[in-house]
Short mmCIF file of C-alpha atoms in Angstrom, two decimals:
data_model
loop_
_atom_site.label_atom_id
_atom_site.label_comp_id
_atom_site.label_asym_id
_atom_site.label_seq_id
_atom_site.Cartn_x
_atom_site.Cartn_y
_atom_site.Cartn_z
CA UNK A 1 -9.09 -64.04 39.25
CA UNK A 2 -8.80 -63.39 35.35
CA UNK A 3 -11.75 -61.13 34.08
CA UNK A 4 -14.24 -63.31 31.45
CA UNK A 5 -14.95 -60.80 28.66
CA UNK A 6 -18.60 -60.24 27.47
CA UNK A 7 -17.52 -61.16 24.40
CA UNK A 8 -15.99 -65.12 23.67
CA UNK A 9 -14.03 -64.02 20.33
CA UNK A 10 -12.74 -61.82 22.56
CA UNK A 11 -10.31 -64.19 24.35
CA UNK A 12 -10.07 -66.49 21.15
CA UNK A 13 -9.54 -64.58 17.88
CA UNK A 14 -6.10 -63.86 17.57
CA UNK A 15 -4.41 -62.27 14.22
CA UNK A 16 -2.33 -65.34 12.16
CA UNK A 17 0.52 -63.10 11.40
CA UNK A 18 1.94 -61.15 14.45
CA UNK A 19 -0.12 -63.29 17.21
CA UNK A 20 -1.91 -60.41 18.64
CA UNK A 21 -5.74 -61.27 20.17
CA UNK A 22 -8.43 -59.28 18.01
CA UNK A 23 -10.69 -56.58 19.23
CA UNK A 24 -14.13 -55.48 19.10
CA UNK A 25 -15.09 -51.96 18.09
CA UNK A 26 -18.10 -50.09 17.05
CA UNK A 27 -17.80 -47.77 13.75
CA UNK A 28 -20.41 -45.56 13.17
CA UNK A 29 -21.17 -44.49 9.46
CA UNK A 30 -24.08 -42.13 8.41
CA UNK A 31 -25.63 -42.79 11.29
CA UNK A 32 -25.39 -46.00 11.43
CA UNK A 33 -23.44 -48.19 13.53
CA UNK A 34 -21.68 -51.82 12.71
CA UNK A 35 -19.40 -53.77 15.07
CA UNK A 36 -15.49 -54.92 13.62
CA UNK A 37 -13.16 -56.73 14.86
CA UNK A 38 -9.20 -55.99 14.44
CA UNK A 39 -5.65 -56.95 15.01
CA UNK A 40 -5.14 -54.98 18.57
CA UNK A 41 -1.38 -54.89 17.48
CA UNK A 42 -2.66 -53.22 14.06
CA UNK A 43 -4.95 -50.75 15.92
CA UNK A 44 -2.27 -49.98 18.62
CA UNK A 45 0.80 -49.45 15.93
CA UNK A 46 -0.77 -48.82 12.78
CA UNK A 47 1.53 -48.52 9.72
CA UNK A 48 4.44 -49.22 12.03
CA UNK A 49 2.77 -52.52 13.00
CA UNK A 50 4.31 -55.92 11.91
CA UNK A 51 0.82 -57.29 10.44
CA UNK A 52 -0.23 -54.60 7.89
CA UNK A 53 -2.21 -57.09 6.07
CA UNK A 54 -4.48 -58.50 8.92
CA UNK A 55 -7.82 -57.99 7.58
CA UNK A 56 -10.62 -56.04 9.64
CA UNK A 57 -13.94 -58.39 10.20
CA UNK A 58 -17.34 -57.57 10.23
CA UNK A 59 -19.08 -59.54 13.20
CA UNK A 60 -22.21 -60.76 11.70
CA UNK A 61 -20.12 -62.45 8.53
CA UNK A 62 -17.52 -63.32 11.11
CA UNK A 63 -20.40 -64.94 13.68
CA UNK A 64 -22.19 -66.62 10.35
CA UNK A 65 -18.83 -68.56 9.42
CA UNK A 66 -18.11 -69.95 13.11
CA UNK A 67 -21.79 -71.43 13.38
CA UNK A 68 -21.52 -72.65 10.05
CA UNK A 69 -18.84 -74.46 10.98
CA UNK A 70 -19.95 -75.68 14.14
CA UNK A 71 -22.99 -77.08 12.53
CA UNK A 72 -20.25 -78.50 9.91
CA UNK A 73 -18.88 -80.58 12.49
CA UNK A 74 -22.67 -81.32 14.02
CA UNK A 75 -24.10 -82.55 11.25
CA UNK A 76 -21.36 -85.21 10.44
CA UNK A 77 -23.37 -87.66 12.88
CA UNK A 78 -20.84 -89.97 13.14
CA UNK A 79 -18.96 -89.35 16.30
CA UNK A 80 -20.80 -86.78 17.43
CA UNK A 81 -23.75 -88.55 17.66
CA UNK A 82 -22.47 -91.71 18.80
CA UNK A 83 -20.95 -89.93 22.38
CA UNK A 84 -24.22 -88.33 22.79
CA UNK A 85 -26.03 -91.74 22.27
CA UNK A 86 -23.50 -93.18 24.81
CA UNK A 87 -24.19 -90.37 27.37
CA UNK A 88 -28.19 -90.92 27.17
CA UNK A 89 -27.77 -94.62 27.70
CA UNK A 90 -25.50 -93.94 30.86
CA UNK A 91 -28.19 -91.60 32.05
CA UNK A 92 -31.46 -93.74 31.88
CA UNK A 93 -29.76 -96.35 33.19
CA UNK A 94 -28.01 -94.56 36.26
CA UNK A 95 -31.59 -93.21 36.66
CA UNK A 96 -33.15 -96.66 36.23
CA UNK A 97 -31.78 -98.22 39.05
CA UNK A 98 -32.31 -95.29 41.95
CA UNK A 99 -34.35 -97.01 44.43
CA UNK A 100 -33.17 -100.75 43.53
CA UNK A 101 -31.62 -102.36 45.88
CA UNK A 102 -28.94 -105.51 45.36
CA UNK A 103 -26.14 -106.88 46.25
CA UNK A 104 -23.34 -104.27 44.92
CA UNK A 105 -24.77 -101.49 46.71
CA UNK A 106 -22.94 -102.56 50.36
CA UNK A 107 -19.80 -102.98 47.80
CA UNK A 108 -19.98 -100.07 45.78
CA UNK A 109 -20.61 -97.69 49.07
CA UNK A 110 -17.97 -99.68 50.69
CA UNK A 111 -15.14 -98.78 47.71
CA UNK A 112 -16.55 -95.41 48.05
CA UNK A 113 -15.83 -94.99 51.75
CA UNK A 114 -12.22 -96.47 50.85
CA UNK A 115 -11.68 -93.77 48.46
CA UNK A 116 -12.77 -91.21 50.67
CA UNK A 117 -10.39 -92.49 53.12
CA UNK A 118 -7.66 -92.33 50.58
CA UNK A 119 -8.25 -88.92 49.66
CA UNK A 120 -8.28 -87.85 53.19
CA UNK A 121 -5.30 -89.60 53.98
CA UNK A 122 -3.07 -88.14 51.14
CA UNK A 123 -4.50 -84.72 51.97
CA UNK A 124 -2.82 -85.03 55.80
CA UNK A 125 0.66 -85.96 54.27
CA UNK A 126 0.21 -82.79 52.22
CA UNK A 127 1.74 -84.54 49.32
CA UNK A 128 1.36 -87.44 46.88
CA UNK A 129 2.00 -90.38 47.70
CA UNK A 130 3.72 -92.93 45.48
CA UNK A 131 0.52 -95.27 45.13
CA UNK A 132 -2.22 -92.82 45.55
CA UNK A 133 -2.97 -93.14 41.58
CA UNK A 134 -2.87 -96.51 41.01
CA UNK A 135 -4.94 -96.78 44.32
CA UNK A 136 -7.53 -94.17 43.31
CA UNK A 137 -7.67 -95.66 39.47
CA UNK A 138 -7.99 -99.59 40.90
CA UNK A 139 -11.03 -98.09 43.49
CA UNK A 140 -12.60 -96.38 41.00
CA UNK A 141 -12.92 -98.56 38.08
CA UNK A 142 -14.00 -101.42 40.66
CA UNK A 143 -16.92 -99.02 41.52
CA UNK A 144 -17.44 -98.89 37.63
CA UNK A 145 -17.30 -102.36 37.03
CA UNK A 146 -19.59 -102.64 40.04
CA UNK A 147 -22.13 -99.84 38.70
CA UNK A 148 -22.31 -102.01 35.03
CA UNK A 149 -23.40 -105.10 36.94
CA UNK A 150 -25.64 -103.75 38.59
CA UNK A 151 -27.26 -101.87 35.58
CA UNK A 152 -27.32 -105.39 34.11
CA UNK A 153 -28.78 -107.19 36.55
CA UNK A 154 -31.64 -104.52 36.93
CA UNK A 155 -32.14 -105.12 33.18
CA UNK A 156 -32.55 -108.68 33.21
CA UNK A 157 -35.01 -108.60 36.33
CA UNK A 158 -37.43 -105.94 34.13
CA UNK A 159 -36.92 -103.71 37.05
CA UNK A 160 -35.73 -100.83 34.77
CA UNK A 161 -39.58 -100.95 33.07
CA UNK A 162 -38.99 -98.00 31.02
CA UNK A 163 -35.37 -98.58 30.14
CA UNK A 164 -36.33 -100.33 26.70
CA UNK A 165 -38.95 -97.92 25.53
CA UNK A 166 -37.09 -94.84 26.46
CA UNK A 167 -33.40 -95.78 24.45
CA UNK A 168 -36.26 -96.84 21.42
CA UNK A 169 -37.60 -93.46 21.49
CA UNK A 170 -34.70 -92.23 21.74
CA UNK A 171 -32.45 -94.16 18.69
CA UNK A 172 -35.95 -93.12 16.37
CA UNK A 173 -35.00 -89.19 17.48
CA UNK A 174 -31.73 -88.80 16.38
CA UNK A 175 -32.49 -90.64 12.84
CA UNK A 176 -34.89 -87.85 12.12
CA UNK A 177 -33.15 -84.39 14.40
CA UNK A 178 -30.45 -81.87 13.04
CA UNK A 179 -29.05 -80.86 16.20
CA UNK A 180 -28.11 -76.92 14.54
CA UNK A 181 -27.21 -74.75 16.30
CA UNK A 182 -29.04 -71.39 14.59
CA UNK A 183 -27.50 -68.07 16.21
CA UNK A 184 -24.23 -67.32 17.53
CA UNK A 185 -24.42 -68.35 21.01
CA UNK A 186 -21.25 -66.51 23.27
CA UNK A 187 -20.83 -69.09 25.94
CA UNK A 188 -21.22 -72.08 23.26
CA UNK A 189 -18.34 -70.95 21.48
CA UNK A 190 -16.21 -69.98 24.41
CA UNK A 191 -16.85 -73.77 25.55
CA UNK A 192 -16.10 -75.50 22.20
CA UNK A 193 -13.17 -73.21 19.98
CA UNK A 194 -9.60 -72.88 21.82
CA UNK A 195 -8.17 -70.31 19.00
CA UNK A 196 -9.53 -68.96 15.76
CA UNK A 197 -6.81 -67.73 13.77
CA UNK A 198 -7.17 -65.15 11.43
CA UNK A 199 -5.41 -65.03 8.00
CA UNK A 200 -5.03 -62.56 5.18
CA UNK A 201 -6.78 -64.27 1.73
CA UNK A 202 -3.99 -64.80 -0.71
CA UNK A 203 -5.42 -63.54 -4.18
CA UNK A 204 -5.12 -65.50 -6.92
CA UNK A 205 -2.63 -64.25 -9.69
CA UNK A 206 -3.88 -64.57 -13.53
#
């Protein structure tokens, strides 16, 4: 099992010039102490190392950047907001129709015993078979197709009572919320960045 460092940049920041990951270390001047990071090829090799130019970061500059642009990317509301519209409506209306009984349920949970079945059945061949994708897609986006007539038909039977005041509530929230995110936050980086590369800043000649 591959150790997870305390520290997200950690297994992300990686020097633009010789490849090597970046490192995290604590200088302490005059009593005070401030956390860099560095080229680990740079701090292992020194002058004899093939980046000589990779630039040593300070980590609260370094941190400030990557939320600013996170919250770049954030506040453009186009996309980002639309997915997480998308995923709200999914939710109330999955939750909407717990407890409601119709016609799709003996279908849905009998497509959902079928996959089962298919799953199971690969697993004793201990290989895949030919069709087991095409099987497993067909089953599941019948289940789909299933679940979205069924959220439907709950809808126009005013079971789901709350369904239209909720997604209301909710489309007058994000017109007004700035979903920033305000201090570096480890695991939300580690979730969202692959790779930061770090380059040297070309001067500008006059």
């Amino acid at each position: 099992m591959s150790h997870i460092s305390k520290y997200a940049l950690t297994e992300i920041l990686v020097c633009a010039e010789c490849g090597h990951p970046y490192r995290r270390q604590v200088w302490s001047k005059y009593g005070q102490k401030s956390a860099v990071w560095r080229c680990e090829n740079r701090l292992k090799n020194g002058a004899k190392a093939s980046c000589k130019n990779s630039p040593t970061l300070k980590e609260e500059p370094l941190h400030n950047a990557i939320m600013m642009a996170i919250n770049n990317v954030v506040e453009n509301k186009g996309k980002f907001i639309g997915a997480f519209r998308e995923n709200v409506i999914r939710v109330i209306g999955d939750y909407s129709t717990k407890g409601i009984s119709t016609d799709f349920d003996d279908k849905i949970e009998s497509l959902q015993k079928e996959m089962l079945s298919l799953i199971e059945e690969n697993a004793k061949q201990g290989a895949v078979a030919e069709d087991f994708d095409d099987e497993y897609k067909r089953i599941s986006e019948e289940i789909n197709e299933l679940k979205k007539a069924k959220l439907r038909l709950v809808q126009e039977k005013n079971e789901a009572e709350n369904y239209g005041e909720q997604l209301n509530e909710m489309e007058n929230t994000l017109k007004t919320v700035r979903p920033d995110v305000r201090e570096f936050d480890e695991d939300l980086v580690r979730r969202i960045i692959q790779t930061i590369k770090v380059c040297q800043r070309q001067s500008n000649s006059t």
